[in-house]
């Protein structure tokens, strides 16, 4: 019997976070939103719309666009419409920083969303913290910890619930629909081994039968043997 898991509404998580995040950002909008239209609140999106990660970038853009459209249909934030200003970062750190600077300095956005690739998170986090710009990460699942001791993260936020809670929610749904056994296929690296700990821990809690783990090299193009 084929079982279909219910799909979440497109952009739901982004929509929820935008609503909460921008409700706070509007407090600084009067000062920052002095660009093309002083009545609107401009938000910048930094995603790979071309290059190797263009599919993920385009998906993030569509989700954010739908979120903005939904909020604007409900009178925006405090009666002010939102405007999403997007730049193509092409998966390059240099392009990411260049476009971030343009959005903040020229387009006068009050907050930034992005990036597409988890590898670019440190670049964007550094920019946000150095320039005091609210930054909502739309990729990655690591906790927002300071890069150095005795430092704090003031300007960076994340829409990700973290790997542990995400796996727990997934296993709860598997248990609800009776989808088992679960055969984990994890990457042979630090992140994969960390994921395997969560998988092992939440299996018994969810009363799911977890099969032995199979590892693969992140650079493999064929995992048939696993």
Short mmCIF file of C-alpha atoms in Angstrom, two decimals:
data_model
loop_
_atom_site.label_atom_id
_atom_site.label_comp_id
_atom_site.label_asym_id
_atom_site.label_seq_id
_atom_site.Cartn_x
_atom_site.Cartn_y
_atom_site.Cartn_z
CA UNK A 1 0.00 0.00 0.00
CA UNK A 2 1.34 3.41 -0.94
CA UNK A 3 1.10 6.01 1.79
CA UNK A 4 1.36 9.69 1.03
CA UNK A 5 2.55 12.10 3.68
CA UNK A 6 0.68 15.40 3.86
CA UNK A 7 2.64 18.21 2.26
CA UNK A 8 3.11 21.53 4.02
CA UNK A 9 1.80 24.64 2.32
CA UNK A 10 4.46 26.19 0.05
CA UNK A 11 6.43 28.82 1.91
CA UNK A 12 4.55 28.34 5.17
CA UNK A 13 7.66 28.45 7.37
CA UNK A 14 9.03 31.45 5.50
CA UNK A 15 5.64 33.17 5.75
CA UNK A 16 5.43 32.66 9.51
CA UNK A 17 8.95 33.92 10.13
CA UNK A 18 8.54 36.90 7.82
CA UNK A 19 5.41 37.92 9.69
CA UNK A 20 7.08 37.83 13.11
CA UNK A 21 10.41 39.18 11.94
CA UNK A 22 9.08 42.07 9.89
CA UNK A 23 6.66 43.08 12.61
CA UNK A 24 9.76 43.94 14.65
CA UNK A 25 11.66 45.37 11.68
CA UNK A 26 8.92 47.92 11.06
CA UNK A 27 10.14 49.72 14.17
CA UNK A 28 13.25 50.75 12.23
CA UNK A 29 11.54 51.06 8.85
CA UNK A 30 10.78 54.77 9.27
CA UNK A 31 14.49 55.44 9.45
CA UNK A 32 15.71 52.92 6.90
CA UNK A 33 12.96 52.78 4.27
CA UNK A 34 13.79 56.02 2.54
CA UNK A 35 14.41 54.65 -0.95
CA UNK A 36 12.10 54.48 -3.90
CA UNK A 37 8.85 54.42 -1.95
CA UNK A 38 8.79 55.70 1.63
CA UNK A 39 5.39 54.08 2.20
CA UNK A 40 6.62 50.55 1.55
CA UNK A 41 8.97 48.37 3.57
CA UNK A 42 11.72 46.88 1.41
CA UNK A 43 13.20 43.49 2.24
CA UNK A 44 16.21 42.10 0.38
CA UNK A 45 16.53 38.53 -0.87
CA UNK A 46 19.98 37.05 -1.61
CA UNK A 47 19.68 33.73 -3.44
CA UNK A 48 21.40 31.80 -6.22
CA UNK A 49 19.03 32.30 -9.15
CA UNK A 50 21.71 30.92 -11.48
CA UNK A 51 24.54 28.45 -11.02
CA UNK A 52 24.69 25.02 -9.39
CA UNK A 53 22.15 25.81 -6.65
CA UNK A 54 19.68 27.72 -8.80
CA UNK A 55 16.81 25.30 -8.10
CA UNK A 56 17.09 25.80 -4.35
CA UNK A 57 17.50 29.54 -4.81
CA UNK A 58 14.48 29.83 -7.07
CA UNK A 59 12.40 27.78 -4.62
CA UNK A 60 13.37 30.11 -1.76
CA UNK A 61 12.52 33.14 -3.90
CA UNK A 62 9.09 31.75 -4.81
CA UNK A 63 8.33 30.97 -1.16
CA UNK A 64 9.33 34.45 -0.02
CA UNK A 65 7.39 36.06 -2.87
CA UNK A 66 4.24 34.17 -1.90
CA UNK A 67 4.76 35.16 1.74
CA UNK A 68 5.02 38.83 0.81
CA UNK A 69 1.95 38.60 -1.42
CA UNK A 70 -0.03 36.98 1.39
CA UNK A 71 1.00 39.62 3.92
CA UNK A 72 0.24 42.45 1.51
CA UNK A 73 -3.24 41.00 0.92
CA UNK A 74 -3.76 41.50 4.67
CA UNK A 75 -2.68 45.17 4.66
CA UNK A 76 1.03 44.44 5.01
CA UNK A 77 2.80 45.43 8.23
CA UNK A 78 1.05 48.17 10.18
CA UNK A 79 -0.74 49.18 6.99
CA UNK A 80 2.45 49.42 4.95
CA UNK A 81 3.03 47.08 1.98
CA UNK A 82 6.14 44.93 1.73
CA UNK A 83 8.44 44.96 -1.26
CA UNK A 84 10.79 42.06 -1.97
CA UNK A 85 13.98 43.17 -3.74
CA UNK A 86 15.96 40.16 -4.98
CA UNK A 87 19.55 39.79 -6.16
CA UNK A 88 21.23 36.81 -7.84
CA UNK A 89 24.29 35.75 -5.81
CA UNK A 90 25.33 32.96 -8.25
CA UNK A 91 26.84 30.92 -5.41
CA UNK A 92 29.87 33.21 -5.16
CA UNK A 93 30.98 34.84 -1.87
CA UNK A 94 32.11 37.96 -3.71
CA UNK A 95 28.77 38.35 -5.47
CA UNK A 96 26.94 37.75 -2.19
CA UNK A 97 28.77 40.56 -0.41
CA UNK A 98 28.49 42.91 -3.39
CA UNK A 99 24.75 42.39 -3.74
CA UNK A 100 24.19 42.62 0.02
CA UNK A 101 25.90 46.00 0.04
CA UNK A 102 23.79 47.23 -2.88
CA UNK A 103 20.54 46.13 -1.25
CA UNK A 104 21.36 47.81 2.05
CA UNK A 105 23.06 50.98 0.83
CA UNK A 106 21.25 51.67 -2.45
CA UNK A 107 17.87 49.94 -2.15
CA UNK A 108 17.55 50.79 1.55
CA UNK A 109 16.17 47.40 2.59
CA UNK A 110 15.42 47.00 6.30
CA UNK A 111 16.32 43.29 6.43
CA UNK A 112 17.97 40.56 4.37
CA UNK A 113 16.96 36.97 3.55
CA UNK A 114 19.33 34.25 2.31
CA UNK A 115 21.62 32.62 1.33
CA UNK A 116 20.91 29.55 -0.80
CA UNK A 117 24.01 27.54 0.09
CA UNK A 118 24.90 26.61 3.65
CA UNK A 119 28.56 27.23 2.79
CA UNK A 120 27.82 30.95 2.36
CA UNK A 121 26.20 31.38 5.78
CA UNK A 122 29.41 32.59 7.51
CA UNK A 123 29.90 35.23 4.82
CA UNK A 124 26.41 36.65 5.22
CA UNK A 125 26.46 36.37 9.00
CA UNK A 126 29.69 38.35 9.17
CA UNK A 127 28.17 41.06 6.97
CA UNK A 128 24.98 41.28 9.03
CA UNK A 129 26.78 41.46 12.37
CA UNK A 130 29.37 43.96 11.10
CA UNK A 131 26.78 46.30 9.54
CA UNK A 132 23.96 45.88 12.10
CA UNK A 133 21.53 44.58 9.48
CA UNK A 134 18.75 42.14 10.49
CA UNK A 135 19.47 38.88 8.65
CA UNK A 136 17.11 35.91 8.30
CA UNK A 137 18.96 32.75 7.26
CA UNK A 138 16.97 30.56 4.87
CA UNK A 139 19.45 27.66 4.78
CA UNK A 140 21.41 25.53 7.23
CA UNK A 141 20.32 23.76 10.38
CA UNK A 142 23.08 24.60 12.86
CA UNK A 143 22.31 26.64 15.99
CA UNK A 144 23.17 30.33 15.84
CA UNK A 145 26.26 30.25 18.02
CA UNK A 146 28.89 33.02 18.14
CA UNK A 147 31.95 32.53 15.95
CA UNK A 148 34.24 33.49 18.84
CA UNK A 149 34.12 33.31 22.61
CA UNK A 150 32.66 36.27 24.48
CA UNK A 151 30.72 37.34 21.38
CA UNK A 152 26.98 37.35 20.80
CA UNK A 153 24.77 37.01 17.75
CA UNK A 154 22.63 40.15 17.63
CA UNK A 155 21.48 40.55 14.03
CA UNK A 156 21.23 37.02 12.62
CA UNK A 157 18.12 34.86 12.85
CA UNK A 158 17.12 31.54 11.27
CA UNK A 159 13.94 29.94 9.96
CA UNK A 160 15.35 26.45 10.57
CA UNK A 161 14.15 24.60 13.68
CA UNK A 162 17.46 22.73 13.90
CA UNK A 163 18.27 19.19 12.83
CA UNK A 164 17.14 17.47 16.04
CA UNK A 165 13.61 18.94 16.20
CA UNK A 166 13.21 18.43 12.43
CA UNK A 167 14.03 14.71 12.71
CA UNK A 168 11.75 14.36 15.73
CA UNK A 169 8.84 15.93 13.84
CA UNK A 170 9.53 13.72 10.82
CA UNK A 171 9.59 10.55 12.93
CA UNK A 172 6.37 11.53 14.69
CA UNK A 173 4.71 11.82 11.28
CA UNK A 174 6.17 8.47 10.19
CA UNK A 175 4.74 6.88 13.33
CA UNK A 176 1.35 8.52 12.79
CA UNK A 177 0.94 7.06 9.29
CA UNK A 178 2.63 3.76 10.16
CA UNK A 179 5.58 4.25 7.84
CA UNK A 180 8.32 1.83 8.91
CA UNK A 181 10.92 0.41 9.03
CA UNK A 182 13.19 3.41 8.48
CA UNK A 183 16.46 2.82 6.62
CA UNK A 184 18.83 5.76 7.31
CA UNK A 185 21.31 6.70 4.59
CA UNK A 186 23.75 9.25 6.00
CA UNK A 187 26.82 11.04 4.70
CA UNK A 188 30.23 9.85 5.86
CA UNK A 189 31.23 13.17 7.41
CA UNK A 190 30.83 15.13 10.64
CA UNK A 191 27.35 16.34 9.78
CA UNK A 192 26.20 12.87 8.76
CA UNK A 193 27.46 11.35 11.99
CA UNK A 194 25.71 14.07 13.97
CA UNK A 195 22.49 13.32 12.11
CA UNK A 196 22.85 9.61 12.88
CA UNK A 197 22.82 10.38 16.61
CA UNK A 198 19.48 12.15 16.29
CA UNK A 199 18.12 9.33 14.13
CA UNK A 200 19.15 6.71 16.67
CA UNK A 201 17.79 8.71 19.58
CA UNK A 202 14.35 9.53 18.22
CA UNK A 203 13.66 6.10 16.69
CA UNK A 204 12.79 4.34 19.97
CA UNK A 205 10.96 7.41 21.28
CA UNK A 206 8.70 7.33 18.23
CA UNK A 207 8.33 3.53 18.45
CA UNK A 208 9.82 3.10 14.98
CA UNK A 209 12.04 0.24 13.86
CA UNK A 210 15.31 1.71 12.60
CA UNK A 211 17.41 -0.45 10.29
CA UNK A 212 21.24 -0.44 10.41
CA UNK A 213 22.77 2.77 9.07
CA UNK A 214 24.35 2.92 5.63
CA UNK A 215 26.98 5.57 4.92
CA UNK A 216 27.95 7.16 1.63
CA UNK A 217 30.70 9.48 0.55
CA UNK A 218 29.32 13.01 -0.05
CA UNK A 219 31.03 12.97 -3.44
CA UNK A 220 29.46 9.68 -4.55
CA UNK A 221 27.25 9.81 -7.62
CA UNK A 222 25.87 6.31 -7.11
CA UNK A 223 24.53 4.91 -3.82
CA UNK A 224 22.94 1.76 -5.24
CA UNK A 225 25.16 -0.52 -3.15
CA UNK A 226 24.04 1.15 0.07
#
